[in-house]
Amino acid sequence: QVQLVESGGGLVQPGGSLRLSCAASGRAFGSYTVAWFRQAPGKEREYVAATRRNNSNGVYADSVKGRFTISRDNARNTVYLQMNSLYVEDTAVYYCAAGQRVILSSLGRWNAYDYWGQGTQVTVSS
């Protein structure tokens, strides 16, 4: 069983930066693929980025590539999402998700993940 807790959301101006954190409880955190998804009001949940188990390289949605960076610290059981050059369109609730059996072709599918956090609100507005 894994519990995920997101933090770091808030209000930021366009062009600004935020760093989200996803703290996990449970053992063998390094064996989990961890992803960030987001959901804006009236829209479907959208894949943002993932870090595969024991692999620090991130896999990004085209909409955030070059602006967002996902990283993980397995010793701290924490995954981060550094968000730079934020747009108004990045406004959403951001969710952290984890799964042990997520294959490469399923990274962007929300139903490939077994555990979810409660979400943290990110608002980009002037």
mmCIF file with all atom_site columns, N, CA and C in Angstrom, residues 46-118:
data_model
loop_
_atom_site.group_PDB
_atom_site.id
_atom_site.type_symbol
_atom_site.label_atom_id
_atom_site.label_alt_id
_atom_site.label_comp_id
_atom_site.label_asym_id
_atom_site.label_entity_id
_atom_site.label_seq_id
_atom_site.pdbx_PDB_ins_code
_atom_site.Cartn_x
_atom_site.Cartn_y
_atom_site.Cartn_z
_atom_site.occupancy
_atom_site.B_iso_or_equiv
_atom_site.pdbx_formal_charge
_atom_site.auth_seq_id
_atom_site.auth_comp_id
_atom_site.auth_asym_id
_atom_site.auth_atom_id
_atom_site.pdbx_PDB_model_num
ATOM 1   N N  . GLU A 1 46  ? -5.413 14.994 -17.528 1.00 0.00 ? 46  GLU A N  1
ATOM 2   C CA . GLU A 1 46  ? -4.396 15.063 -18.570 1.00 0.00 ? 46  GLU A CA 1
ATOM 3   C C  . GLU A 1 46  ? -3.037 14.635 -18.018 1.00 0.00 ? 46  GLU A C  1
ATOM 4   N N  . TYR A 1 47  ? -2.354 13.808 -18.748 1.00 0.00 ? 47  TYR A N  1
ATOM 5   C CA . TYR A 1 47  ? -1.012 13.383 -18.383 1.00 0.00 ? 47  TYR A CA 1
ATOM 6   C C  . TYR A 1 47  ? -0.041 14.553 -18.517 1.00 0.00 ? 47  TYR A C  1
ATOM 7   N N  . VAL A 1 48  ? 0.886  14.656 -17.561 1.00 0.00 ? 48  VAL A N  1
ATOM 8   C CA . VAL A 1 48  ? 1.887  15.722 -17.580 1.00 0.00 ? 48  VAL A CA 1
ATOM 9   C C  . VAL A 1 48  ? 3.295  15.142 -17.769 1.00 0.00 ? 48  VAL A C  1
ATOM 10  N N  . ALA A 1 49  ? 3.692  14.249 -16.869 1.00 0.00 ? 49  ALA A N  1
ATOM 11  C CA . ALA A 1 49  ? 5.045  13.700 -16.912 1.00 0.00 ? 49  ALA A CA 1
ATOM 12  C C  . ALA A 1 49  ? 5.123  12.480 -16.021 1.00 0.00 ? 49  ALA A C  1
ATOM 13  N N  . ALA A 1 50  ? 6.127  11.638 -16.284 1.00 0.00 ? 50  ALA A N  1
ATOM 14  C CA . ALA A 1 50  ? 6.334  10.446 -15.458 1.00 0.00 ? 50  ALA A CA 1
ATOM 15  C C  . ALA A 1 50  ? 7.818  10.164 -15.324 1.00 0.00 ? 50  ALA A C  1
ATOM 16  N N  . THR A 1 51  ? 8.163  9.554  -14.203 1.00 0.00 ? 51  THR A N  1
ATOM 17  C CA . THR A 1 51  ? 9.497  9.035  -13.993 1.00 0.00 ? 51  THR A CA 1
ATOM 18  C C  . THR A 1 51  ? 9.351  7.532  -13.729 1.00 0.00 ? 51  THR A C  1
ATOM 19  N N  . ARG A 1 52  ? 10.033 6.751  -14.520 1.00 0.00 ? 52  ARG A N  1
ATOM 20  C CA . ARG A 1 52  ? 9.879  5.305  -14.432 1.00 0.00 ? 52  ARG A CA 1
ATOM 21  C C  . ARG A 1 52  ? 10.695 4.757  -13.278 1.00 0.00 ? 52  ARG A C  1
ATOM 22  N N  . ARG A 1 53  ? 10.318 3.598  -12.804 1.00 0.00 ? 53  ARG A N  1
ATOM 23  C CA . ARG A 1 53  ? 10.957 3.013  -11.624 1.00 0.00 ? 53  ARG A CA 1
ATOM 24  C C  . ARG A 1 53  ? 12.459 2.857  -11.842 1.00 0.00 ? 53  ARG A C  1
ATOM 25  N N  . ASN A 1 54  ? 13.193 3.316  -10.839 1.00 0.00 ? 54  ASN A N  1
ATOM 26  C CA . ASN A 1 54  ? 14.638 3.240  -10.849 1.00 0.00 ? 54  ASN A CA 1
ATOM 27  C C  . ASN A 1 54  ? 15.268 3.898  -12.065 1.00 0.00 ? 54  ASN A C  1
ATOM 28  N N  . ASN A 1 55  ? 14.547 4.810  -12.666 1.00 0.00 ? 55  ASN A N  1
ATOM 29  C CA . ASN A 1 55  ? 15.078 5.515  -13.836 1.00 0.00 ? 55  ASN A CA 1
ATOM 30  C C  . ASN A 1 55  ? 14.728 6.976  -13.678 1.00 0.00 ? 55  ASN A C  1
ATOM 31  N N  . SER A 1 56  ? 15.690 7.833  -13.568 1.00 0.00 ? 56  SER A N  1
ATOM 32  C CA . SER A 1 56  ? 15.399 9.232  -13.274 1.00 0.00 ? 56  SER A CA 1
ATOM 33  C C  . SER A 1 56  ? 14.985 10.026 -14.499 1.00 0.00 ? 56  SER A C  1
ATOM 34  N N  . ASN A 1 57  ? 15.089 9.456  -15.698 1.00 0.00 ? 57  ASN A N  1
ATOM 35  C CA . ASN A 1 57  ? 14.727 10.219 -16.891 1.00 0.00 ? 57  ASN A CA 1
ATOM 36  C C  . ASN A 1 57  ? 13.226 10.389 -16.979 1.00 0.00 ? 57  ASN A C  1
ATOM 37  N N  . GLY A 1 58  ? 12.795 11.585 -17.252 1.00 0.00 ? 58  GLY A N  1
ATOM 38  C CA . GLY A 1 58  ? 11.374 11.860 -17.335 1.00 0.00 ? 58  GLY A CA 1
ATOM 39  C C  . GLY A 1 58  ? 10.828 11.668 -18.739 1.00 0.00 ? 58  GLY A C  1
ATOM 40  N N  . VAL A 1 59  ? 9.516  11.392 -18.795 1.00 0.00 ? 59  VAL A N  1
ATOM 41  C CA . VAL A 1 59  ? 8.781  11.294 -20.056 1.00 0.00 ? 59  VAL A CA 1
ATOM 42  C C  . VAL A 1 59  ? 7.659  12.325 -19.984 1.00 0.00 ? 59  VAL A C  1
ATOM 43  N N  . TYR A 1 60  ? 7.626  13.234 -20.921 1.00 0.00 ? 60  TYR A N  1
ATOM 44  C CA . TYR A 1 60  ? 6.782  14.426 -20.812 1.00 0.00 ? 60  TYR A CA 1
ATOM 45  C C  . TYR A 1 60  ? 5.714  14.497 -21.891 1.00 0.00 ? 60  TYR A C  1
ATOM 46  N N  . ALA A 1 61  ? 4.592  15.098 -21.513 1.00 0.00 ? 61  ALA A N  1
ATOM 47  C CA . ALA A 1 61  ? 3.606  15.473 -22.509 1.00 0.00 ? 61  ALA A CA 1
ATOM 48  C C  . ALA A 1 61  ? 4.169  16.621 -23.346 1.00 0.00 ? 61  ALA A C  1
ATOM 49  N N  . ASP A 1 62  ? 3.761  16.678 -24.588 1.00 0.00 ? 62  ASP A N  1
ATOM 50  C CA . ASP A 1 62  ? 4.270  17.720 -25.485 1.00 0.00 ? 62  ASP A CA 1
ATOM 51  C C  . ASP A 1 62  ? 3.963  19.112 -24.952 1.00 0.00 ? 62  ASP A C  1
ATOM 52  N N  . SER A 1 63  ? 2.852  19.267 -24.268 1.00 0.00 ? 63  SER A N  1
ATOM 53  C CA . SER A 1 63  ? 2.422  20.587 -23.800 1.00 0.00 ? 63  SER A CA 1
ATOM 54  C C  . SER A 1 63  ? 3.333  21.172 -22.728 1.00 0.00 ? 63  SER A C  1
ATOM 55  N N  . VAL A 1 64  ? 4.146  20.327 -22.081 1.00 0.00 ? 64  VAL A N  1
ATOM 56  C CA . VAL A 1 64  ? 5.003  20.819 -20.999 1.00 0.00 ? 64  VAL A CA 1
ATOM 57  C C  . VAL A 1 64  ? 6.481  20.591 -21.282 1.00 0.00 ? 64  VAL A C  1
ATOM 58  N N  . LYS A 1 65  ? 6.797  19.924 -22.367 1.00 0.00 ? 65  LYS A N  1
ATOM 59  C CA . LYS A 1 65  ? 8.179  19.584 -22.680 1.00 0.00 ? 65  LYS A CA 1
ATOM 60  C C  . LYS A 1 65  ? 9.018  20.850 -22.796 1.00 0.00 ? 65  LYS A C  1
ATOM 61  N N  . GLY A 1 66  ? 10.167 20.848 -22.142 1.00 0.00 ? 66  GLY A N  1
ATOM 62  C CA . GLY A 1 66  ? 11.050 22.004 -22.154 1.00 0.00 ? 66  GLY A CA 1
ATOM 63  C C  . GLY A 1 66  ? 10.745 23.023 -21.071 1.00 0.00 ? 66  GLY A C  1
ATOM 64  N N  . ARG A 1 67  ? 9.588  22.888 -20.411 1.00 0.00 ? 67  ARG A N  1
ATOM 65  C CA . ARG A 1 67  ? 9.219  23.830 -19.336 1.00 0.00 ? 67  ARG A CA 1
ATOM 66  C C  . ARG A 1 67  ? 9.174  23.143 -17.974 1.00 0.00 ? 67  ARG A C  1
ATOM 67  N N  . PHE A 1 68  ? 8.743  21.891 -17.954 1.00 0.00 ? 68  PHE A N  1
ATOM 68  C CA . PHE A 1 68  ? 8.597  21.146 -16.704 1.00 0.00 ? 68  PHE A CA 1
ATOM 69  C C  . PHE A 1 68  ? 9.695  20.096 -16.610 1.00 0.00 ? 68  PHE A C  1
ATOM 70  N N  . THR A 1 69  ? 10.114 19.816 -15.385 1.00 0.00 ? 69  THR A N  1
ATOM 71  C CA . THR A 1 69  ? 11.101 18.773 -15.135 1.00 0.00 ? 69  THR A CA 1
ATOM 72  C C  . THR A 1 69  ? 10.637 17.910 -13.972 1.00 0.00 ? 69  THR A C  1
ATOM 73  N N  . ILE A 1 70  ? 10.572 16.602 -14.207 1.00 0.00 ? 70  ILE A N  1
ATOM 74  C CA . ILE A 1 70  ? 10.215 15.669 -13.146 1.00 0.00 ? 70  ILE A CA 1
ATOM 75  C C  . ILE A 1 70  ? 11.495 15.025 -12.622 1.00 0.00 ? 70  ILE A C  1
ATOM 76  N N  . SER A 1 71  ? 11.566 14.865 -11.318 1.00 0.00 ? 71  SER A N  1
ATOM 77  C CA . SER A 1 71  ? 12.733 14.230 -10.708 1.00 0.00 ? 71  SER A CA 1
ATOM 78  C C  . SER A 1 71  ? 12.276 13.451 -9.484  1.00 0.00 ? 71  SER A C  1
ATOM 79  N N  . ARG A 1 72  ? 13.141 12.543 -9.040  1.00 0.00 ? 72  ARG A N  1
ATOM 80  C CA . ARG A 1 72  ? 12.768 11.749 -7.875  1.00 0.00 ? 72  ARG A CA 1
ATOM 81  C C  . ARG A 1 72  ? 13.970 11.568 -6.961  1.00 0.00 ? 72  ARG A C  1
ATOM 82  N N  . ASP A 1 73  ? 13.669 11.509 -5.682  1.00 0.00 ? 73  ASP A N  1
ATOM 83  C CA . ASP A 1 73  ? 14.665 11.235 -4.657  1.00 0.00 ? 73  ASP A CA 1
ATOM 84  C C  . ASP A 1 73  ? 14.161 10.005 -3.903  1.00 0.00 ? 73  ASP A C  1
ATOM 85  N N  . ASN A 1 74  ? 14.648 8.845  -4.298  1.00 0.00 ? 74  ASN A N  1
ATOM 86  C CA . ASN A 1 74  ? 14.134 7.611  -3.698  1.00 0.00 ? 74  ASN A CA 1
ATOM 87  C C  . ASN A 1 74  ? 14.484 7.507  -2.218  1.00 0.00 ? 74  ASN A C  1
ATOM 88  N N  . ALA A 1 75  ? 15.582 8.115  -1.819  1.00 0.00 ? 75  ALA A N  1
ATOM 89  C CA . ALA A 1 75  ? 15.954 8.081  -0.403  1.00 0.00 ? 75  ALA A CA 1
ATOM 90  C C  . ALA A 1 75  ? 14.949 8.842  0.452   1.00 0.00 ? 75  ALA A C  1
ATOM 91  N N  . ARG A 1 76  ? 14.331 9.838  -0.131  1.00 0.00 ? 76  ARG A N  1
ATOM 92  C CA . ARG A 1 76  ? 13.328 10.640 0.579   1.00 0.00 ? 76  ARG A CA 1
ATOM 93  C C  . ARG A 1 76  ? 11.911 10.240 0.210   1.00 0.00 ? 76  ARG A C  1
ATOM 94  N N  . ASN A 1 77  ? 11.771 9.221  -0.661  1.00 0.00 ? 77  ASN A N  1
ATOM 95  C CA . ASN A 1 77  ? 10.440 8.796  -1.120  1.00 0.00 ? 77  ASN A CA 1
ATOM 96  C C  . ASN A 1 77  ? 9.635  9.967  -1.675  1.00 0.00 ? 77  ASN A C  1
ATOM 97  N N  . THR A 1 78  ? 10.278 10.773 -2.487  1.00 0.00 ? 78  THR A N  1
ATOM 98  C CA . THR A 1 78  ? 9.641  11.990 -2.981  1.00 0.00 ? 78  THR A CA 1
ATOM 99  C C  . THR A 1 78  ? 9.901  12.178 -4.474  1.00 0.00 ? 78  THR A C  1
ATOM 100 N N  . VAL A 1 79  ? 8.879  12.602 -5.172  1.00 0.00 ? 79  VAL A N  1
ATOM 101 C CA . VAL A 1 79  ? 8.990  12.979 -6.580  1.00 0.00 ? 79  VAL A CA 1
ATOM 102 C C  . VAL A 1 79  ? 8.633  14.455 -6.693  1.00 0.00 ? 79  VAL A C  1
ATOM 103 N N  . TYR A 1 80  ? 9.366  15.154 -7.522  1.00 0.00 ? 80  TYR A N  1
ATOM 104 C CA . TYR A 1 80  ? 9.174  16.593 -7.700  1.00 0.00 ? 80  TYR A CA 1
ATOM 105 C C  . TYR A 1 80  ? 8.740  16.895 -9.131  1.00 0.00 ? 80  TYR A C  1
ATOM 106 N N  . LEU A 1 81  ? 8.029  18.010 -9.269  1.00 0.00 ? 81  LEU A N  1
ATOM 107 C CA . LEU A 1 81  ? 7.715  18.539 -10.587 1.00 0.00 ? 81  LEU A CA 1
ATOM 108 C C  . LEU A 1 81  ? 8.074  20.017 -10.576 1.00 0.00 ? 81  LEU A C  1
ATOM 109 N N  . GLN A 1 82  ? 9.181  20.342 -11.215 1.00 0.00 ? 82  GLN A N  1
ATOM 110 C CA . GLN A 1 82  ? 9.596  21.744 -11.347 1.00 0.00 ? 82  GLN A CA 1
ATOM 111 C C  . GLN A 1 82  ? 8.905  22.317 -12.570 1.00 0.00 ? 82  GLN A C  1
ATOM 112 N N  . MET A 1 83  ? 8.136  23.355 -12.360 1.00 0.00 ? 83  MET A N  1
ATOM 113 C CA . MET A 1 83  ? 7.360  23.966 -13.442 1.00 0.00 ? 83  MET A CA 1
ATOM 114 C C  . MET A 1 83  ? 7.853  25.380 -13.676 1.00 0.00 ? 83  MET A C  1
ATOM 115 N N  . ASN A 1 84  ? 8.399  25.623 -14.853 1.00 0.00 ? 84  ASN A N  1
ATOM 116 C CA . ASN A 1 84  ? 8.902  26.945 -15.223 1.00 0.00 ? 84  ASN A CA 1
ATOM 117 C C  . ASN A 1 84  ? 8.093  27.513 -16.381 1.00 0.00 ? 84  ASN A C  1
ATOM 118 N N  . SER A 1 85  ? 8.219  28.793 -16.600 1.00 0.00 ? 85  SER A N  1
ATOM 119 C CA . SER A 1 85  ? 7.543  29.456 -17.724 1.00 0.00 ? 85  SER A CA 1
ATOM 120 C C  . SER A 1 85  ? 6.067  29.076 -17.769 1.00 0.00 ? 85  SER A C  1
ATOM 121 N N  . LEU A 1 86  ? 5.401  29.225 -16.662 1.00 0.00 ? 86  LEU A N  1
ATOM 122 C CA . LEU A 1 86  ? 4.013  28.779 -16.561 1.00 0.00 ? 86  LEU A CA 1
ATOM 123 C C  . LEU A 1 86  ? 3.084  29.641 -17.405 1.00 0.00 ? 86  LEU A C  1
ATOM 124 N N  . TYR A 1 87  ? 2.097  28.981 -17.999 1.00 0.00 ? 87  TYR A N  1
ATOM 125 C CA . TYR A 1 87  ? 1.061  29.625 -18.785 1.00 0.00 ? 87  TYR A CA 1
ATOM 126 C C  . TYR A 1 87  ? -0.246 29.622 -17.997 1.00 0.00 ? 87  TYR A C  1
ATOM 127 N N  . VAL A 1 88  ? -1.145 30.488 -18.390 1.00 0.00 ? 88  VAL A N  1
ATOM 128 C CA . VAL A 1 88  ? -2.481 30.471 -17.788 1.00 0.00 ? 88  VAL A CA 1
ATOM 129 C C  . VAL A 1 88  ? -3.124 29.094 -17.999 1.00 0.00 ? 88  VAL A C  1
ATOM 130 N N  . GLU A 1 89  ? -2.828 28.491 -19.151 1.00 0.00 ? 89  GLU A N  1
ATOM 131 C CA . GLU A 1 89  ? -3.425 27.185 -19.478 1.00 0.00 ? 89  GLU A CA 1
ATOM 132 C C  . GLU A 1 89  ? -2.900 26.053 -18.595 1.00 0.00 ? 89  GLU A C  1
ATOM 133 N N  . ASP A 1 90  ? -1.869 26.291 -17.803 1.00 0.00 ? 90  ASP A N  1
ATOM 134 C CA . ASP A 1 90  ? -1.370 25.270 -16.875 1.00 0.00 ? 90  ASP A CA 1
ATOM 135 C C  . ASP A 1 90  ? -2.204 25.215 -15.594 1.00 0.00 ? 90  ASP A C  1
ATOM 136 N N  . THR A 1 91  ? -3.135 26.124 -15.456 1.00 0.00 ? 91  THR A N  1
ATOM 137 C CA . THR A 1 91  ? -3.994 26.136 -14.275 1.00 0.00 ? 91  THR A CA 1
ATOM 138 C C  . THR A 1 91  ? -4.805 24.847 -14.184 1.00 0.00 ? 91  THR A C  1
ATOM 139 N N  . ALA A 1 92  ? -4.698 24.164 -13.057 1.00 0.00 ? 92  ALA A N  1
ATOM 140 C CA . ALA A 1 92  ? -5.384 22.885 -12.874 1.00 0.00 ? 92  ALA A CA 1
ATOM 141 C C  . ALA A 1 92  ? -5.089 22.371 -11.470 1.00 0.00 ? 92  ALA A C  1
ATOM 142 N N  . VAL A 1 93  ? -5.797 21.315 -11.107 1.00 0.00 ? 93  VAL A N  1
ATOM 143 C CA . VAL A 1 93  ? -5.411 20.529 -9.936  1.00 0.00 ? 93  VAL A CA 1
ATOM 144 C C  . VAL A 1 93  ? -4.413 19.480 -10.428 1.00 0.00 ? 93  VAL A C  1
ATOM 145 N N  . TYR A 1 94  ? -3.279 19.428 -9.766  1.00 0.00 ? 94  TYR A N  1
ATOM 146 C CA . TYR A 1 94  ? -2.215 18.499 -10.142 1.00 0.00 ? 94  TYR A CA 1
ATOM 147 C C  . TYR A 1 94  ? -2.221 17.309 -9.190  1.00 0.00 ? 94  TYR A C  1
ATOM 148 N N  . TYR A 1 95  ? -2.219 16.117 -9.777  1.00 0.00 ? 95  TYR A N  1
ATOM 149 C CA . TYR A 1 95  ? -2.269 14.877 -9.022  1.00 0.00 ? 95  TYR A CA 1
ATOM 150 C C  . TYR A 1 95  ? -1.003 14.071 -9.249  1.00 0.00 ? 95  TYR A C  1
ATOM 151 N N  . CYS A 1 96  ? -0.567 13.430 -8.201  1.00 0.00 ? 96  CYS A N  1
ATOM 152 C CA . CYS A 1 96  ? 0.533  12.486 -8.256  1.00 0.00 ? 96  CYS A CA 1
ATOM 153 C C  . CYS A 1 96  ? -0.057 11.081 -8.271  1.00 0.00 ? 96  CYS A C  1
ATOM 154 N N  . ALA A 1 97  ? 0.530  10.193 -9.080  1.00 0.00 ? 97  ALA A N  1
ATOM 155 C CA . ALA A 1 97  ? 0.040  8.818  -9.174  1.00 0.00 ? 97  ALA A CA 1
ATOM 156 C C  . ALA A 1 97  ? 1.224  7.862  -9.215  1.00 0.00 ? 97  ALA A C  1
ATOM 157 N N  . ALA A 1 98  ? 1.022  6.654  -8.698  1.00 0.00 ? 98  ALA A N  1
ATOM 158 C CA . ALA A 1 98  ? 2.097  5.664  -8.659  1.00 0.00 ? 98  ALA A CA 1
ATOM 159 C C  . ALA A 1 98  ? 1.572  4.288  -9.039  1.00 0.00 ? 98  ALA A C  1
ATOM 160 N N  . GLY A 1 99  ? 2.409  3.525  -9.715  1.00 0.00 ? 99  GLY A N  1
ATOM 161 C CA . GLY A 1 99  ? 2.056  2.152  -10.081 1.00 0.00 ? 99  GLY A CA 1
ATOM 162 C C  . GLY A 1 99  ? 3.310  1.327  -10.254 1.00 0.00 ? 99  GLY A C  1
ATOM 163 N N  . GLN A 1 100 ? 3.181  0.036  -10.003 1.00 0.00 ? 100 GLN A N  1
ATOM 164 C CA . GLN A 1 100 ? 4.334  -0.858 -10.122 1.00 0.00 ? 100 GLN A CA 1
ATOM 165 C C  . GLN A 1 100 ? 4.412  -1.566 -11.457 1.00 0.00 ? 100 GLN A C  1
ATOM 166 N N  . ARG A 1 101 ? 3.309  -1.608 -12.186 1.00 0.00 ? 101 ARG A N  1
ATOM 167 C CA . ARG A 1 101 ? 3.274  -2.394 -13.430 1.00 0.00 ? 101 ARG A CA 1
ATOM 168 C C  . ARG A 1 101 ? 2.876  -1.514 -14.610 1.00 0.00 ? 101 ARG A C  1
ATOM 169 N N  . VAL A 1 102 ? 3.438  -0.299 -14.658 1.00 0.00 ? 102 VAL A N  1
ATOM 170 C CA . VAL A 1 102 ? 3.109  0.639  -15.727 1.00 0.00 ? 102 VAL A CA 1
ATOM 171 C C  . VAL A 1 102 ? 4.119  0.465  -16.853 1.00 0.00 ? 102 VAL A C  1
ATOM 172 N N  . ILE A 1 103 ? 3.662  0.005  -17.995 1.00 0.00 ? 103 ILE A N  1
ATOM 173 C CA . ILE A 1 103 ? 4.575  -0.183 -19.118 1.00 0.00 ? 103 ILE A CA 1
ATOM 174 C C  . ILE A 1 103 ? 4.711  1.142  -19.874 1.00 0.00 ? 103 ILE A C  1
ATOM 175 N N  . LEU A 1 104 ? 5.741  1.216  -20.694 1.00 0.00 ? 104 LEU A N  1
ATOM 176 C CA . LEU A 1 104 ? 6.074  2.472  -21.359 1.00 0.00 ? 104 LEU A CA 1
ATOM 177 C C  . LEU A 1 104 ? 4.897  3.032  -22.153 1.00 0.00 ? 104 LEU A C  1
ATOM 178 N N  . SER A 1 105 ? 4.195  2.161  -22.865 1.00 0.00 ? 105 SER A N  1
ATOM 179 C CA . SER A 1 105 ? 3.092  2.623  -23.708 1.00 0.00 ? 105 SER A CA 1
ATOM 180 C C  . SER A 1 105 ? 1.880  3.069  -22.895 1.00 0.00 ? 105 SER A C  1
ATOM 181 N N  . SER A 1 106 ? 1.877  2.811  -21.601 1.00 0.00 ? 106 SER A N  1
ATOM 182 C CA . SER A 1 106 ? 0.727  3.165  -20.750 1.00 0.00 ? 106 SER A CA 1
ATOM 183 C C  . SER A 1 106 ? 1.018  4.321  -19.807 1.00 0.00 ? 106 SER A C  1
ATOM 184 N N  . LEU A 1 107 ? 2.160  4.956  -19.950 1.00 0.00 ? 107 LEU A N  1
ATOM 185 C CA . LEU A 1 107 ? 2.528  6.024  -19.020 1.00 0.00 ? 107 LEU A CA 1
ATOM 186 C C  . LEU A 1 107 ? 1.469  7.116  -18.950 1.00 0.00 ? 107 LEU A C  1
ATOM 187 N N  . GLY A 1 108 ? 0.825  7.411  -20.060 1.00 0.00 ? 108 GLY A N  1
ATOM 188 C CA . GLY A 1 108 ? -0.137 8.498  -20.108 1.00 0.00 ? 108 GLY A CA 1
ATOM 189 C C  . GLY A 1 108 ? -1.566 8.116  -19.777 1.00 0.00 ? 108 GLY A C  1
ATOM 190 N N  . ARG A 1 109 ? -1.792 6.888  -19.394 1.00 0.00 ? 109 ARG A N  1
ATOM 191 C CA . ARG A 1 109 ? -3.146 6.407  -19.096 1.00 0.00 ? 109 ARG A CA 1
ATOM 192 C C  . ARG A 1 109 ? -3.386 6.460  -17.598 1.00 0.00 ? 109 ARG A C  1
ATOM 193 N N  . TRP A 1 110 ? -4.382 7.210  -17.166 1.00 0.00 ? 110 TRP A N  1
ATOM 194 C CA . TRP A 1 110 ? -4.598 7.373  -15.732 1.00 0.00 ? 110 TRP A CA 1
ATOM 195 C C  . TRP A 1 110 ? -4.940 6.038  -15.073 1.00 0.00 ? 110 TRP A C  1
ATOM 196 N N  . ASN A 1 111 ? -5.594 5.135  -15.807 1.00 0.00 ? 111 ASN A N  1
ATOM 197 C CA . ASN A 1 111 ? -6.009 3.874  -15.194 1.00 0.00 ? 111 ASN A CA 1
ATOM 198 C C  . ASN A 1 111 ? -4.879 2.839  -15.134 1.00 0.00 ? 111 ASN A C  1
ATOM 199 N N  . ALA A 1 112 ? -3.675 3.223  -15.536 1.00 0.00 ? 112 ALA A N  1
ATOM 200 C CA . ALA A 1 112 ? -2.519 2.337  -15.372 1.00 0.00 ? 112 ALA A CA 1
ATOM 201 C C  . ALA A 1 112 ? -1.905 2.447  -13.977 1.00 0.00 ? 112 ALA A C  1
ATOM 202 N N  . TYR A 1 113 ? -2.356 3.427  -13.205 1.00 0.00 ? 113 TYR A N  1
ATOM 203 C CA . TYR A 1 113 ? -1.759 3.702  -11.903 1.00 0.00 ? 113 TYR A CA 1
ATOM 204 C C  . TYR A 1 113 ? -2.674 3.218  -10.787 1.00 0.00 ? 113 TYR A C  1
ATOM 205 N N  . ASP A 1 114 ? -2.042 2.714  -9.733  1.00 0.00 ? 114 ASP A N  1
ATOM 206 C CA . ASP A 1 114 ? -2.794 2.113  -8.639  1.00 0.00 ? 114 ASP A CA 1
ATOM 207 C C  . ASP A 1 114 ? -3.087 3.083  -7.497  1.00 0.00 ? 114 ASP A C  1
ATOM 208 N N  . TYR A 1 115 ? -2.240 4.068  -7.308  1.00 0.00 ? 115 TYR A N  1
ATOM 209 C CA . TYR A 1 115 ? -2.358 4.944  -6.149  1.00 0.00 ? 115 TYR A CA 1
ATOM 210 C C  . TYR A 1 115 ? -2.352 6.397  -6.591  1.00 0.00 ? 115 TYR A C  1
ATOM 211 N N  . TRP A 1 116 ? -3.163 7.206  -5.898  1.00 0.00 ? 116 TRP A N  1
ATOM 212 C CA . TRP A 1 116 ? -3.321 8.615  -6.241  1.00 0.00 ? 116 TRP A CA 1
ATOM 213 C C  . TRP A 1 116 ? -3.286 9.464  -4.981  1.00 0.00 ? 116 TRP A C  1
ATOM 214 N N  . GLY A 1 117 ? -2.741 10.676 -5.144  1.00 0.00 ? 117 GLY A N  1
ATOM 215 C CA . GLY A 1 117 ? -2.825 11.652 -4.076  1.00 0.00 ? 117 GLY A CA 1
ATOM 216 C C  . GLY A 1 117 ? -4.110 12.446 -4.166  1.00 0.00 ? 117 GLY A C  1
ATOM 217 N N  . GLN A 1 118 ? -4.266 13.395 -3.258  1.00 0.00 ? 118 GLN A N  1
ATOM 218 C CA . GLN A 1 118 ? -5.499 14.171 -3.182  1.00 0.00 ? 118 GLN A CA 1
ATOM 219 C C  . GLN A 1 118 ? -5.485 15.383 -4.109  1.00 0.00 ? 118 GLN A C  1
#
